PDB file of C-alpha atoms in Angstrom:
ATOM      1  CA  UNK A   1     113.212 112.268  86.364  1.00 83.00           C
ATOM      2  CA  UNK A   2     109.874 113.676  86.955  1.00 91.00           C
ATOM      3  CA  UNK A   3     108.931 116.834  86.147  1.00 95.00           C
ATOM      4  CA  UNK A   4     105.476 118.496  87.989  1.00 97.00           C
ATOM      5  CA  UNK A   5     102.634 121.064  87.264  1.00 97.00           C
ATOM      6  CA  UNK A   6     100.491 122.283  89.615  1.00 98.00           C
ATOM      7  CA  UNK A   7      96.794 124.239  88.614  1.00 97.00           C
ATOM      8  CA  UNK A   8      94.027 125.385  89.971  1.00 97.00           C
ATOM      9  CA  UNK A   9      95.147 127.955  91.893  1.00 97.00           C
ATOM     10  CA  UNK A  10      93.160 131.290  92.461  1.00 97.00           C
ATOM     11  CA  UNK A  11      91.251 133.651  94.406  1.00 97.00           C
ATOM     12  CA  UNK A  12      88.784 132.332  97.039  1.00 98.00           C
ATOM     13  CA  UNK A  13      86.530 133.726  99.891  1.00 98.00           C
ATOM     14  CA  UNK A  14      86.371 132.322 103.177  1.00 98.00           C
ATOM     15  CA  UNK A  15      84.781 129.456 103.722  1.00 98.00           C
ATOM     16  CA  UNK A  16      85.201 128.262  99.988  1.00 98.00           C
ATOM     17  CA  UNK A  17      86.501 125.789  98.260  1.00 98.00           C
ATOM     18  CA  UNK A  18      89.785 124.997  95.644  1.00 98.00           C
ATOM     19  CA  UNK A  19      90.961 121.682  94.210  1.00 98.00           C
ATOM     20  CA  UNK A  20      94.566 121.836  93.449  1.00 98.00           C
ATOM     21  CA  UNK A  21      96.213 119.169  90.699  1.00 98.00           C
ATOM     22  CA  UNK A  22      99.273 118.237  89.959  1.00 98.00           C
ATOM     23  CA  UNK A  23     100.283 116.951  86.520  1.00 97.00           C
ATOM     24  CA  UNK A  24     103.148 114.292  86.956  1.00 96.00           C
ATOM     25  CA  UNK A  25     105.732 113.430  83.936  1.00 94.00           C
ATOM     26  CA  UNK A  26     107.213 110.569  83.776  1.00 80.00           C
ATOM     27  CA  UNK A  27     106.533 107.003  83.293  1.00 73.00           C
ATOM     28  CA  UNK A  28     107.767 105.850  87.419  1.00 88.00           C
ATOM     29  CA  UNK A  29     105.183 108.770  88.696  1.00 90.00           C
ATOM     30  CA  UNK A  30     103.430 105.333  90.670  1.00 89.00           C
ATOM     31  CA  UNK A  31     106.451 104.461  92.140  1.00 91.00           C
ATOM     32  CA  UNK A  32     106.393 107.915  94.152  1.00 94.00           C
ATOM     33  CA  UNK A  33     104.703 109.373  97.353  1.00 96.00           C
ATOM     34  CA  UNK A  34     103.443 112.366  97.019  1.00 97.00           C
ATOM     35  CA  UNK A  35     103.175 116.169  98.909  1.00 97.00           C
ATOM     36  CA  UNK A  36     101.762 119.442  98.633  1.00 98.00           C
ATOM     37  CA  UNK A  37     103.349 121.933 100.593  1.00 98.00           C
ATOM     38  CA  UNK A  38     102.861 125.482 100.506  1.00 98.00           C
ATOM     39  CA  UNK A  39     104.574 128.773 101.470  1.00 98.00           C
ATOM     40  CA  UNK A  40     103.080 131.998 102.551  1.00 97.00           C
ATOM     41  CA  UNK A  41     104.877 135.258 102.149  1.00 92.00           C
ATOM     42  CA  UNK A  42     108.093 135.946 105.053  1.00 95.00           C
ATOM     43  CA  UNK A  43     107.245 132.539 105.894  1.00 97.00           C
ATOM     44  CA  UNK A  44     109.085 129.145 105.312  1.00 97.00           C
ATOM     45  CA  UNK A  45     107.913 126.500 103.268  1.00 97.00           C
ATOM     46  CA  UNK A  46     105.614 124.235 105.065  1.00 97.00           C
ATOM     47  CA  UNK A  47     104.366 120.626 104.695  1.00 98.00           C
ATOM     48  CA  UNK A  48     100.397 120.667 104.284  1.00 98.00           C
ATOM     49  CA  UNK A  49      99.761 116.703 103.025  1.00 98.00           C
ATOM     50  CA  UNK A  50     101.055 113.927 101.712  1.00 97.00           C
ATOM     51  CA  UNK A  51     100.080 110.455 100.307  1.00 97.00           C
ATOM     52  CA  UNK A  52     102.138 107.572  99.523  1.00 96.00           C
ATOM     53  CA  UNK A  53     102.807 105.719  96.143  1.00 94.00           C
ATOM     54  CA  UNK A  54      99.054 103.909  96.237  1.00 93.00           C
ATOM     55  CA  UNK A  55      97.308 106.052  97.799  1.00 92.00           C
ATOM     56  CA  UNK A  56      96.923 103.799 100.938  1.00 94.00           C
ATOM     57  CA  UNK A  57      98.075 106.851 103.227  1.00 96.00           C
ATOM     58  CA  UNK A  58      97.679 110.010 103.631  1.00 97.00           C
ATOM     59  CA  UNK A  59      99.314 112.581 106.502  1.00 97.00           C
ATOM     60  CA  UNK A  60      98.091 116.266 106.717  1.00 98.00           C
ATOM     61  CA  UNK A  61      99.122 119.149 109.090  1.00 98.00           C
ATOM     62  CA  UNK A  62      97.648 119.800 112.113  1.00 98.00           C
ATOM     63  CA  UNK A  63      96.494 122.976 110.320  1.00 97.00           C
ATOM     64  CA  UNK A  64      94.089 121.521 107.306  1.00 98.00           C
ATOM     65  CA  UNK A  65      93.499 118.569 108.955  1.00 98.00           C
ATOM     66  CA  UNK A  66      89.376 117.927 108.359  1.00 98.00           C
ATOM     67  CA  UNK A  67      89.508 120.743 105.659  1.00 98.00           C
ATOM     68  CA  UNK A  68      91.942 119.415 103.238  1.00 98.00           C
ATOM     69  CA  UNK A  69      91.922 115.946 100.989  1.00 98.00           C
ATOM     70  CA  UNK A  70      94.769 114.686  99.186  1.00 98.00           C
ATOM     71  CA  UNK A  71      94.517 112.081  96.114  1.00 98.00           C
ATOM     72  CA  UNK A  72      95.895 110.946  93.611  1.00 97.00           C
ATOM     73  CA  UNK A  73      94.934 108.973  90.197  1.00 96.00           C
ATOM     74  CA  UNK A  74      98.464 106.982  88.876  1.00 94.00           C
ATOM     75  CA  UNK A  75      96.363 106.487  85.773  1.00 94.00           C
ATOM     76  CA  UNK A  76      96.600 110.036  84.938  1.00 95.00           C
ATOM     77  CA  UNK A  77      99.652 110.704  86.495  1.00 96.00           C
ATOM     78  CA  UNK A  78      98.309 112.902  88.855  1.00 97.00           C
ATOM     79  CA  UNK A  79      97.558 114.251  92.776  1.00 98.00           C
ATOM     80  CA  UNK A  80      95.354 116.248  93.513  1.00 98.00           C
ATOM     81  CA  UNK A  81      94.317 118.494  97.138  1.00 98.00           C
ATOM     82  CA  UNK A  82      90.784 120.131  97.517  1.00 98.00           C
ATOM     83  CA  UNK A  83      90.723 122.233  99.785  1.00 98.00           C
ATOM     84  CA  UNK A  84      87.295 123.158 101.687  1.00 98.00           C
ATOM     85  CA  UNK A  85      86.528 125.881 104.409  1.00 98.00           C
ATOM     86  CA  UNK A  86      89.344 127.942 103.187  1.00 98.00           C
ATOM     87  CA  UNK A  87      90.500 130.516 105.520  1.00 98.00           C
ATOM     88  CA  UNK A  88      92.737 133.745 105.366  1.00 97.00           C
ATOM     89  CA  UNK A  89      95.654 131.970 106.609  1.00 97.00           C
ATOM     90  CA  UNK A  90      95.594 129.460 104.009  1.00 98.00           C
ATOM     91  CA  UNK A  91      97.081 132.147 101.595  1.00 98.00           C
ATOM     92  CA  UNK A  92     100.154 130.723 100.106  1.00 98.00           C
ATOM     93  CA  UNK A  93     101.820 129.250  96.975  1.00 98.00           C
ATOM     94  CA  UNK A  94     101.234 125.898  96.565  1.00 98.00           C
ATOM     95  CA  UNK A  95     103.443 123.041  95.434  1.00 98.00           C
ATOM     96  CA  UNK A  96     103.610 119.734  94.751  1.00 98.00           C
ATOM     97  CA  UNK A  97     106.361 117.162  95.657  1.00 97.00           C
ATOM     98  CA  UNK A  98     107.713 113.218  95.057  1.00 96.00           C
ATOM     99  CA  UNK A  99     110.185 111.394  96.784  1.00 93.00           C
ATOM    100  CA  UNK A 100     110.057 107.990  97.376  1.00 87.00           C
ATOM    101  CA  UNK A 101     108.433 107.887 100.683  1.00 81.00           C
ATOM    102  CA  UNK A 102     111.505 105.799 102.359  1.00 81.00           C
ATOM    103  CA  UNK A 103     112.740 108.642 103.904  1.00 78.00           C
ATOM    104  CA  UNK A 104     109.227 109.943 105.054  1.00 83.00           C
ATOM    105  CA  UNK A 105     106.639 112.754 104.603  1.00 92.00           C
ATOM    106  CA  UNK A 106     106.259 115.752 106.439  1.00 94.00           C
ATOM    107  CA  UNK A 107     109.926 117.402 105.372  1.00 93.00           C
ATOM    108  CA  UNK A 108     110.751 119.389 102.593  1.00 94.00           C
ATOM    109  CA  UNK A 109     114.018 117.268 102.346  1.00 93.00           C
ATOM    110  CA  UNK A 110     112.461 114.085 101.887  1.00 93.00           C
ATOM    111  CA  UNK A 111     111.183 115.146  98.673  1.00 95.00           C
ATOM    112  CA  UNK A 112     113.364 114.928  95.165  1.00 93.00           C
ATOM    113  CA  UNK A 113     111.010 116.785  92.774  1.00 95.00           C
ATOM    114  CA  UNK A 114     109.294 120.026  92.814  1.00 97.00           C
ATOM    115  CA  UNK A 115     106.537 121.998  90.701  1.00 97.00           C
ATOM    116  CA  UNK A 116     106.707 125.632  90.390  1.00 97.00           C
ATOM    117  CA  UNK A 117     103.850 126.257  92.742  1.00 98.00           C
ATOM    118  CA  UNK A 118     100.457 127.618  92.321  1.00 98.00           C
ATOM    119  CA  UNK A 119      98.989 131.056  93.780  1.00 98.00           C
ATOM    120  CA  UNK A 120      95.959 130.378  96.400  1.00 98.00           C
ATOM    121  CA  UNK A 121      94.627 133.584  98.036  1.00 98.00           C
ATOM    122  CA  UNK A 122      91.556 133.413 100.310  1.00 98.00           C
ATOM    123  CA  UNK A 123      89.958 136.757 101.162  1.00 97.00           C
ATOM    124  CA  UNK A 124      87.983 137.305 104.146  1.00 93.00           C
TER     125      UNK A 124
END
């Protein structure tokens, strides 16, 4: 079992910056892959990044690809995502995810675990 908090959320302008984390539970949280997904309102949950149990990959949407960096740090049980050159559209809450990775990435269904999700608004 592994339970998931994410922080950092807020208010941003356009063209700023957020770093997301994601405290992990758990004593197997470096046995899992890792996702942040995020979901705006009237809109369905979406798959922004993803990294896998040691870090060694990482897979991001079309969307924040170039903008967006996903870690994480298994010695603090933890992922993180900053996000840089924020734009309006990135307004959403924000979760984090594990599954075990054998199943793959970029689907909500591939993931066991879920935070509560953290508020990101970017203004323009």
């Amino acid at each position: 079992q592994v339970q998931l908090v994410e922080s950092g959320g807020g208010l941003a302008q356009a063209g700023g910056s957020l770093r997301l984390s994601c405290a992990a539970s758990g004593r197997t949280f470096s046995s899992y892959a890792m996702g942040w997904f995020r979901q705006a309102p009237g809109k369905e949950r979406e798959f922004v990044a993803a990294i896998t149990w040691n870090g060694g990959r990482t897979y991001y949407a079309d969307s924040v690809n170039g903008r967006f960096t996903i870690s994480r740090d298994n010695a603090k049980n933890s992922v993180y995502l900053q996000m840089n050159s924020l734009k309006p559209m990135d307004t959403a809450v924000y979760y984090c995810a594990a599954g075990s990775g054998s199943r793959g990435y970029r689907a909500s269904s591939e993931y066991d675990y879920w935070g509560q999700g953290t508020q990101v608004t970017v203004s323009s």
